[in-house]
Amino acid sequence: MFTGIIEELGEVVGIESGTDSSRITVRGRVATTDAAHGASIAVNGACLTVTDTEAKGGVVTFDVMAESLQRTALGDLAAGDAVNLERAMVLGARLDGHLVQGHVDGTATITERRPGDRWEEVRLAIPPELAPFVVEKGSICLDGVSLTLTVVGDDHVEVALIPTTLELTTLGRKGVGDRLNVEVDVLGKYVHRMTTLGIGEPR
């Protein structure tokens, strides 16, 4: 589990693409300090498992399977790209964002950026299958960043990015047409599933 509070901006230092998988190597000063084989790190909001670490530290490698490549924007990454990194949360620590699983539900595309004085409003087109799970003032995770939805439409959402988010995450660097990984609120998914099955309805 994660919180959606990014610990640092890492850098993709290498990608080995296979026929139905990829090996992504990332450098990060903070998120890799205690990384060991099998550890979980969210990379742009996708929970990945560390499969290799360099002895000198600071560099970790992940094996990314076809399922993850199909459902996320990880396949868009290239060497030199910045990525949002967060280690798995520690039970008992403050939950400053919201409960994030690192299980990406799909991708959204930036369609508009409107700069303010020191902040920006960003509009994104979302897939229709995710529309039932977003509500105004609810939580959403975009590329691993916990955000509050300010506007919700039938096929789009909007978020407001404060200076800290613009400076310390990749969201300050993304432009119109870029895809972001989306994880909707897990509570909404459970509620939707239960109501679809009629669980809890009076008999």
Coordinates of N, CA and C in Angstrom, one line a residue:
M1 N 0.8 -1.2 0.0 CA 0.0 0.0 0.0 C 0.9 1.2 0.0
F2 N 0.3 2.3 -0.6 CA 1.0 3.6 -0.7 C 0.1 4.7 -0.2
T3 N 0.7 5.9 -0.2 CA -0.1 7.1 0.2 C -0.4 8.1 -0.9
G4 N 0.4 8.0 -2.0 CA 0.3 9.0 -3.0 C 1.1 10.3 -2.7
I5 N 1.9 10.2 -1.7 CA 2.8 11.3 -1.4 C 4.2 11.0 -2.0
I6 N 4.6 11.6 -3.0 CA 5.8 11.3 -3.7 C 7.1 11.6 -2.9
E7 N 8.0 10.6 -2.8 CA 9.2 10.8 -2.0 C 10.3 11.5 -2.8
E8 N 10.3 11.2 -4.1 CA 11.4 11.9 -4.9 C 11.1 11.7 -6.3
L9 N 11.8 12.5 -7.1 CA 11.8 12.3 -8.6 C 13.0 11.4 -8.9
G10 N 12.8 10.2 -9.5 CA 13.9 9.4 -9.9 C 14.1 9.6 -11.4
E11 N 15.1 8.8 -11.9 CA 15.4 8.9 -13.3 C 15.5 7.5 -13.9
V12 N 14.9 7.3 -15.1 CA 15.0 6.0 -15.8 C 16.4 6.0 -16.4
V13 N 17.2 5.0 -16.1 CA 18.6 5.0 -16.6 C 18.7 3.9 -17.7
G14 N 17.7 3.0 -17.8 CA 17.8 2.0 -18.8 C 16.5 1.2 -19.0
I15 N 16.2 0.8 -20.2 CA 15.0 0.0 -20.5 C 15.4 -1.1 -21.5
E16 N 15.1 -2.3 -21.1 CA 15.3 -3.5 -22.0 C 13.9 -4.0 -22.4
S17 N 13.5 -3.8 -23.6 CA 12.2 -4.2 -24.1 C 12.2 -5.6 -24.7
G18 N 11.3 -6.5 -24.2 CA 11.2 -7.8 -24.8 C 9.9 -7.9 -25.6
T19 N 9.5 -9.1 -26.0 CA 8.3 -9.2 -26.8 C 7.0 -8.9 -26.0
D20 N 7.0 -9.3 -24.8 CA 5.8 -9.1 -24.0 C 6.2 -8.6 -22.5
S21 N 7.4 -8.1 -22.4 CA 7.8 -7.6 -21.1 C 8.9 -6.6 -21.2
S22 N 9.2 -5.9 -20.1 CA 10.3 -4.9 -20.1 C 11.0 -5.0 -18.8
R23 N 12.3 -4.6 -18.8 CA 13.1 -4.5 -17.6 C 13.4 -3.0 -17.5
I24 N 13.0 -2.3 -16.5 CA 13.2 -0.9 -16.3 C 14.1 -0.7 -15.1
T25 N 15.2 0.1 -15.4 CA 16.1 0.4 -14.3 C 16.0 1.9 -14.0
V26 N 15.9 2.1 -12.7 CA 15.6 3.5 -12.2 C 16.7 3.9 -11.1
R27 N 17.1 5.1 -11.2 CA 18.0 5.6 -10.1 C 17.2 6.6 -9.2
G28 N 17.4 6.4 -7.9 CA 16.7 7.3 -7.0 C 17.5 7.3 -5.7
R29 N 17.7 8.5 -5.1 CA 18.5 8.6 -3.9 C 17.8 8.1 -2.6
V30 N 16.5 8.4 -2.5 CA 15.7 8.1 -1.3 C 15.0 6.8 -1.4
A31 N 14.2 6.6 -2.5 CA 13.4 5.4 -2.5 C 14.1 4.1 -2.6
T32 N 15.4 4.2 -3.0 CA 16.2 2.9 -3.1 C 17.1 2.7 -1.9
T33 N 17.1 3.5 -0.9 CA 18.0 3.4 0.2 C 17.9 2.1 0.9
D34 N 16.7 1.6 1.1 CA 16.5 0.3 1.8 C 15.9 -0.7 0.9
A35 N 16.0 -0.5 -0.4 CA 15.4 -1.4 -1.3 C 16.2 -2.8 -1.4
A36 N 15.4 -3.8 -1.3 CA 16.0 -5.2 -1.4 C 15.2 -6.0 -2.4
H37 N 15.7 -7.1 -2.9 CA 15.0 -7.9 -3.8 C 13.6 -8.3 -3.2
G38 N 12.6 -8.0 -4.0 CA 11.2 -8.3 -3.6 C 10.5 -7.1 -3.0
A39 N 11.2 -6.0 -2.7 CA 10.6 -4.8 -2.2 C 9.6 -4.2 -3.2
S40 N 8.6 -3.4 -2.7 CA 7.7 -2.8 -3.6 C 8.0 -1.3 -3.6
I41 N 8.0 -0.7 -4.8 CA 8.2 0.7 -5.0 C 7.2 1.1 -6.1
A42 N 6.4 2.2 -5.9 CA 5.5 2.7 -6.8 C 6.3 3.6 -7.8
V43 N 6.2 3.3 -9.1 CA 6.9 4.1 -10.1 C 5.8 4.7 -11.0
N44 N 5.6 6.0 -10.9 CA 4.5 6.7 -11.5 C 3.2 6.1 -11.2
G45 N 3.1 5.6 -9.9 CA 1.8 5.1 -9.4 C 1.6 3.6 -9.6
A46 N 2.5 3.0 -10.3 CA 2.4 1.5 -10.5 C 3.3 0.8 -9.6
C47 N 2.7 -0.1 -8.8 CA 3.5 -0.9 -7.8 C 4.3 -1.9 -8.6
L48 N 5.6 -1.8 -8.4 CA 6.6 -2.7 -9.1 C 7.4 -3.4 -8.1
T49 N 7.9 -4.6 -8.4 CA 8.7 -5.3 -7.5 C 10.2 -5.3 -7.9
V50 N 11.0 -4.9 -6.9 CA 12.5 -4.8 -7.2 C 13.0 -6.2 -7.5
T51 N 13.6 -6.4 -8.6 CA 14.2 -7.7 -9.0 C 15.7 -7.7 -9.0
D52 N 16.3 -6.5 -8.9 CA 17.8 -6.4 -8.9 C 18.2 -5.1 -8.3
T53 N 19.3 -5.0 -7.6 CA 19.8 -3.8 -7.1 C 21.3 -3.8 -7.3
E54 N 21.9 -2.6 -7.6 CA 23.3 -2.5 -7.8 C 24.0 -2.4 -6.4
A55 N 25.2 -3.0 -6.3 CA 25.9 -3.0 -5.1 C 26.3 -1.6 -4.6
K56 N 26.5 -0.7 -5.5 CA 26.9 0.7 -5.2 C 25.7 1.5 -4.7
G57 N 24.5 0.9 -4.9 CA 23.3 1.6 -4.4 C 22.7 2.7 -5.3
G58 N 21.5 3.0 -5.1 CA 20.9 4.1 -5.8 C 20.2 3.6 -7.1
V59 N 20.4 2.4 -7.5 CA 19.8 1.9 -8.8 C 19.1 0.6 -8.6
V60 N 17.9 0.5 -9.0 CA 17.1 -0.7 -8.9 C 16.5 -1.0 -10.2
T61 N 16.2 -2.3 -10.4 CA 15.6 -2.8 -11.7 C 14.3 -3.5 -11.4
F62 N 13.3 -3.3 -12.3 CA 12.0 -4.0 -12.2 C 11.7 -4.7 -13.4
D63 N 11.1 -5.9 -13.3 CA 10.5 -6.6 -14.4 C 9.1 -6.2 -14.6
V64 N 8.7 -5.7 -15.8 CA 7.3 -5.3 -16.0 C 6.7 -6.2 -17.0
M65 N 5.6 -6.9 -16.6 CA 5.0 -7.8 -17.5 C 4.0 -7.2 -18.4
A66 N 3.5 -8.0 -19.4 CA 2.6 -7.5 -20.4 C 1.3 -6.8 -19.8
E67 N 0.8 -7.4 -18.8 CA -0.4 -6.8 -18.2 C -0.2 -5.4 -17.7
S68 N 0.9 -5.1 -17.1 CA 1.2 -3.8 -16.6 C 1.5 -2.8 -17.8
L69 N 2.2 -3.3 -18.8 CA 2.5 -2.5 -20.0 C 1.2 -2.1 -20.7
Q70 N 0.2 -3.0 -20.7 CA -1.1 -2.7 -21.4 C -2.0 -1.8 -20.6
R71 N -1.9 -1.8 -19.3 CA -2.8 -1.0 -18.5 C -2.3 0.3 -18.0
T72 N -1.0 0.5 -18.2 CA -0.3 1.7 -17.7 C 0.4 2.5 -18.8
A73 N 1.0 3.6 -18.4 CA 1.8 4.4 -19.4 C 3.3 4.1 -19.2
L74 N 3.6 3.0 -18.5 CA 5.0 2.6 -18.3 C 5.7 2.4 -19.6
G75 N 5.0 1.9 -20.6 CA 5.6 1.6 -21.9 C 6.0 2.9 -22.7
D76 N 5.5 4.0 -22.2 CA 5.9 5.3 -22.8 C 7.2 5.8 -22.3
L77 N 7.8 5.2 -21.3 CA 9.0 5.7 -20.7 C 10.2 5.5 -21.6
A78 N 11.2 6.4 -21.4 CA 12.4 6.2 -22.2 C 13.6 6.6 -21.2
A79 N 14.8 6.2 -21.5 CA 15.9 6.5 -20.7 C 16.1 8.0 -20.6
G80 N 16.3 8.5 -19.4 CA 16.4 9.9 -19.1 C 15.1 10.5 -18.6
D81 N 14.0 9.8 -18.7 CA 12.7 10.4 -18.2 C 12.7 10.4 -16.7
A82 N 12.1 11.4 -16.1 CA 11.9 11.5 -14.7 C 10.6 10.7 -14.3
V83 N 10.7 10.0 -13.1 CA 9.5 9.2 -12.7 C 9.3 9.6 -11.2
N84 N 8.0 9.5 -10.8 CA 7.6 9.7 -9.4 C 7.9 8.4 -8.7
L85 N 8.6 8.5 -7.5 CA 8.9 7.3 -6.7 C 8.3 7.4 -5.3
E86 N 7.8 6.3 -4.8 CA 7.3 6.2 -3.4 C 7.5 4.8 -3.0
R87 N 8.1 4.6 -1.8 CA 8.2 3.3 -1.2 C 6.9 2.9 -0.5
A88 N 6.7 1.6 -0.3 CA 5.5 1.2 0.4 C 5.4 1.9 1.8
M89 N 4.1 2.2 2.1 CA 3.9 2.9 3.4 C 4.2 2.0 4.6
V90 N 4.6 2.6 5.7 CA 4.9 1.9 6.9 C 3.6 2.0 7.8
L91 N 3.2 0.8 8.3 CA 2.0 0.8 9.1 C 2.2 1.5 10.4
G92 N 1.3 2.5 10.7 CA 1.5 3.3 11.9 C 2.0 4.7 11.6
A93 N 2.4 4.9 10.4 CA 2.9 6.3 10.0 C 1.6 7.1 9.6
R94 N 1.8 8.4 9.5 CA 0.7 9.3 9.1 C 0.4 9.0 7.6
L95 N -0.9 9.0 7.4 CA -1.4 8.8 6.0 C -1.8 10.2 5.5
D96 N -0.8 10.9 4.9 CA -1.0 12.3 4.4 C -1.8 12.4 3.1
G97 N -1.8 11.3 2.3 CA -2.5 11.3 1.0 C -3.8 10.5 1.2
H98 N -4.0 9.4 0.5 CA -5.1 8.5 0.7 C -4.6 7.1 0.4
L99 N -5.4 6.1 0.7 CA -4.9 4.7 0.5 C -4.8 4.4 -1.0
V100 N -3.6 4.1 -1.4 CA -3.3 3.8 -2.8 C -2.7 2.4 -2.9
Q101 N -3.2 1.6 -3.8 CA -2.7 0.2 -3.9 C -1.5 0.1 -4.9
G102 N -1.4 1.1 -5.8 CA -0.4 0.9 -6.8 C -0.9 0.0 -7.9
H103 N -2.2 -0.3 -8.0 CA -2.8 -1.1 -9.0 C -3.5 -0.2 -10.0
V104 N -2.8 0.1 -11.1 CA -3.3 1.1 -12.0 C -4.6 0.6 -12.8
D105 N -5.6 1.5 -12.8 CA -6.9 1.1 -13.4 C -6.9 1.5 -14.9
G106 N -6.1 2.4 -15.3 CA -6.1 2.8 -16.7 C -5.2 4.0 -16.9
T107 N -5.4 4.7 -18.0 CA -4.6 5.9 -18.2 C -5.6 7.1 -18.6
A108 N -5.2 8.3 -18.3 CA -5.9 9.5 -18.7 C -5.0 10.4 -19.5
T109 N -5.5 11.2 -20.4 CA -4.7 12.0 -21.2 C -5.0 13.5 -20.9
I110 N -3.9 14.2 -20.7 CA -4.1 15.7 -20.5 C -4.6 16.4 -21.7
T111 N -5.7 17.1 -21.6 CA -6.3 17.8 -22.7 C -6.1 19.3 -22.5
E112 N -5.9 19.8 -21.3 CA -5.7 21.3 -21.1 C -5.0 21.6 -19.8
R113 N -4.2 22.6 -19.9 CA -3.5 23.1 -18.7 C -3.8 24.6 -18.6
R114 N -4.3 25.1 -17.5 CA -4.6 26.5 -17.3 C -3.8 27.0 -16.1
P115 N -2.7 27.8 -16.4 CA -1.9 28.3 -15.3 C -2.6 29.4 -14.5
G116 N -2.4 29.4 -13.2 CA -2.9 30.4 -12.3 C -1.7 31.3 -11.9
D117 N -1.9 31.9 -10.7 CA -0.8 32.8 -10.2 C 0.4 31.9 -9.9
R118 N 0.2 30.9 -9.0 CA 1.3 30.0 -8.6 C 0.9 28.5 -8.7
W119 N -0.2 28.3 -9.3 CA -0.8 26.9 -9.4 C -1.3 26.7 -10.8
E120 N -1.8 25.5 -11.1 CA -2.4 25.2 -12.4 C -3.6 24.3 -12.3
E121 N -4.5 24.5 -13.1 CA -5.7 23.6 -13.3 C -5.4 22.7 -14.5
V122 N -5.6 21.4 -14.3 CA -5.3 20.5 -15.4 C -6.6 19.7 -15.7
R123 N -7.0 19.6 -16.9 CA -8.1 18.8 -17.3 C -7.6 17.5 -18.0
L124 N -8.2 16.4 -17.7 CA -7.8 15.1 -18.3 C -9.0 14.4 -18.9
A125 N -8.9 13.8 -20.0 CA -9.9 12.9 -20.5 C -9.7 11.5 -19.9
I126 N -10.8 10.9 -19.4 CA -10.7 9.6 -18.7 C -11.5 8.6 -19.5
P127 N -11.1 7.3 -19.4 CA -11.9 6.3 -20.1 C -13.3 6.2 -19.5
P128 N -14.3 5.9 -20.3 CA -15.7 5.8 -19.8 C -15.8 4.7 -18.7
E129 N -15.0 3.7 -18.7 CA -15.2 2.7 -17.7 C -14.7 3.1 -16.3
L130 N -14.0 4.2 -16.2 CA -13.5 4.8 -14.9 C -14.5 5.9 -14.4
A131 N -15.3 6.4 -15.3 CA -16.2 7.5 -14.9 C -17.0 7.2 -13.7
P132 N -17.6 6.0 -13.5 CA -18.4 5.8 -12.3 C -17.7 5.9 -11.0
F133 N -16.4 5.9 -11.0 CA -15.6 5.8 -9.8 C -15.0 7.2 -9.4
V134 N -15.3 8.2 -10.1 CA -14.8 9.5 -9.7 C -15.9 10.5 -9.3
V135 N -15.6 11.2 -8.2 CA -16.6 12.1 -7.7 C -15.9 13.4 -7.3
E136 N -16.6 14.6 -7.4 CA -16.1 15.8 -7.1 C -15.7 15.9 -5.6
K137 N -14.5 16.4 -5.4 CA -13.9 16.5 -4.0 C -13.4 15.1 -3.5
G138 N -13.5 14.1 -4.4 CA -13.0 12.8 -4.0 C -11.5 12.7 -4.4
S139 N -10.9 11.5 -4.0 CA -9.5 11.3 -4.3 C -9.2 10.6 -5.6
I140 N -8.1 10.9 -6.2 CA -7.6 10.1 -7.4 C -6.1 10.1 -7.3
C141 N -5.5 9.1 -7.9 CA -4.1 9.0 -8.0 C -3.6 9.1 -9.4
L142 N -2.9 10.2 -9.7 CA -2.4 10.4 -11.1 C -0.9 10.3 -11.1
D143 N -0.4 9.3 -11.8 CA 1.1 9.0 -11.9 C 1.6 8.9 -10.5
G144 N 0.9 8.3 -9.6 CA 1.3 8.1 -8.2 C 1.1 9.2 -7.3
V145 N 0.5 10.3 -7.7 CA 0.3 11.5 -6.9 C -1.1 11.6 -6.4
S146 N -1.3 11.6 -5.1 CA -2.7 11.7 -4.5 C -3.2 13.1 -4.7
L147 N -4.4 13.2 -5.3 CA -4.9 14.5 -5.7 C -6.4 14.5 -5.4
T148 N -7.0 15.7 -5.2 CA -8.4 15.9 -5.0 C -9.0 16.4 -6.3
L149 N -10.1 15.8 -6.7 CA -10.8 16.1 -7.9 C -11.6 17.4 -7.7
T150 N -11.4 18.4 -8.6 CA -12.1 19.7 -8.4 C -13.3 19.8 -9.4
V151 N -13.2 19.0 -10.5 CA -14.3 19.0 -11.5 C -14.4 17.6 -12.0
V152 N -15.7 17.1 -12.1 CA -15.9 15.8 -12.7 C -17.0 15.9 -13.7
G153 N -16.7 15.5 -15.0 CA -17.6 15.4 -16.0 C -17.9 14.0 -16.5
D154 N -18.7 13.9 -17.5 CA -19.0 12.5 -18.0 C -17.7 11.8 -18.6
D155 N -16.8 12.6 -19.2 CA -15.7 12.0 -19.8 C -14.4 12.7 -19.5
H156 N -14.4 13.5 -18.4 CA -13.2 14.3 -18.0 C -13.2 14.6 -16.6
V157 N -12.0 14.9 -16.0 CA -11.9 15.3 -14.7 C -10.9 16.5 -14.6
E158 N -10.9 17.3 -13.6 CA -9.9 18.3 -13.4 C -9.3 18.3 -12.0
V159 N -8.1 18.6 -11.9 CA -7.4 18.7 -10.6 C -6.6 20.1 -10.6
A160 N -6.3 20.5 -9.4 CA -5.5 21.7 -9.2 C -4.2 21.4 -8.6
L161 N -3.1 21.8 -9.2 CA -1.8 21.5 -8.8 C -1.2 22.7 -8.1
I162 N -0.8 22.4 -6.8 CA -0.2 23.5 -6.0 C 1.3 23.6 -6.4
P163 N 2.0 24.6 -6.0 CA 3.4 24.8 -6.4 C 4.3 23.6 -6.0
T164 N 4.1 23.0 -4.8 CA 4.9 21.9 -4.4 C 4.7 20.7 -5.3
T165 N 3.5 20.4 -5.7 CA 3.3 19.3 -6.7 C 3.9 19.6 -8.0
L166 N 3.8 20.8 -8.5 CA 4.4 21.2 -9.8 C 5.9 21.1 -9.7
E167 N 6.5 21.4 -8.6 CA 8.0 21.4 -8.5 C 8.6 20.0 -8.2
L168 N 7.9 19.2 -7.4 CA 8.5 18.0 -6.8 C 8.0 16.7 -7.5
T169 N 7.1 16.8 -8.5 CA 6.6 15.6 -9.2 C 6.7 15.8 -10.7
T170 N 6.5 14.8 -11.4 CA 6.5 14.9 -12.9 C 5.3 15.6 -13.4
L171 N 4.3 15.8 -12.6 CA 3.1 16.5 -13.1 C 3.4 18.0 -13.5
G172 N 4.4 18.5 -13.0 CA 4.8 19.9 -13.4 C 5.5 19.9 -14.8
R173 N 5.8 18.7 -15.3 CA 6.5 18.6 -16.6 C 5.7 18.1 -17.7
K174 N 4.5 17.5 -17.4 CA 3.7 16.9 -18.4 C 2.9 17.9 -19.2
G175 N 2.7 17.6 -20.5 CA 2.0 18.6 -21.3 C 0.8 18.0 -21.9
V176 N 0.0 18.8 -22.7 CA -1.2 18.3 -23.4 C -0.8 17.1 -24.3
G177 N -1.6 16.1 -24.2 CA -1.4 14.9 -25.0 C -0.6 13.8 -24.2
D178 N 0.0 14.1 -23.1 CA 0.7 13.1 -22.3 C -0.3 12.2 -21.6
R179 N 0.1 11.0 -21.4 CA -0.8 10.0 -20.7 C -0.3 9.9 -19.2
L180 N -1.2 9.8 -18.3 CA -0.9 9.6 -16.9 C -1.6 8.3 -16.4
N181 N -0.9 7.6 -15.5 CA -1.5 6.4 -14.9 C -2.6 6.9 -13.9
V182 N -3.7 6.1 -13.9 CA -4.8 6.5 -13.0 C -5.1 5.3 -12.1
E183 N -5.3 5.6 -10.8 CA -5.9 4.7 -9.9 C -7.0 5.4 -9.2
V184 N -8.2 4.9 -9.4 CA -9.3 5.5 -8.7 C -9.4 5.0 -7.2
D185 N -10.2 5.6 -6.4 CA -10.3 5.3 -5.0 C -10.8 3.9 -4.9
V186 N -10.1 3.0 -4.1 CA -10.4 1.6 -4.0 C -11.8 1.5 -3.3
L187 N -12.1 2.4 -2.4 CA -13.4 2.3 -1.7 C -14.6 2.4 -2.7
G188 N -14.4 3.3 -3.7 CA -15.4 3.5 -4.7 C -15.6 2.2 -5.5
K189 N -14.5 1.5 -5.8 CA -14.6 0.3 -6.6 C -15.4 -0.8 -5.8
Y190 N -15.1 -0.9 -4.5 CA -15.9 -1.9 -3.7 C -17.3 -1.5 -3.7
V191 N -17.6 -0.3 -3.4 CA -19.0 0.1 -3.3 C -19.8 -0.1 -4.7
H192 N -19.1 0.2 -5.8 CA -19.7 0.0 -7.1 C -20.0 -1.5 -7.3
R193 N -19.0 -2.3 -7.0 CA -19.2 -3.8 -7.1 C -20.3 -4.3 -6.3
M194 N -20.4 -3.8 -5.1 CA -21.5 -4.3 -4.2 C -22.9 -3.9 -4.6
T195 N -23.0 -2.6 -5.1 CA -24.3 -2.2 -5.5 C -24.7 -2.8 -6.8
T196 N -23.7 -3.1 -7.7 CA -24.0 -3.8 -9.0 C -24.5 -5.2 -8.7
L197 N -24.0 -5.9 -7.7 CA -24.5 -7.2 -7.3 C -25.7 -7.2 -6.4
G198 N -26.1 -6.0 -6.0 CA -27.3 -5.9 -5.1 C -27.0 -6.3 -3.7
I199 N -25.7 -6.3 -3.3 CA -25.4 -6.6 -1.9 C -25.8 -5.5 -1.0
G200 N -26.4 -5.8 0.1 CA -26.8 -4.8 1.1 C -28.2 -4.2 0.8
E201 N -28.8 -4.6 -0.3 CA -30.2 -4.0 -0.5 C -31.2 -4.8 0.3
P202 N -32.2 -4.1 0.8 CA -33.2 -4.7 1.6 C -34.0 -5.8 0.9
R203 N -34.3 -6.9 1.5 CA -35.0 -8.0 0.9 C -36.5 -8.0 1.3

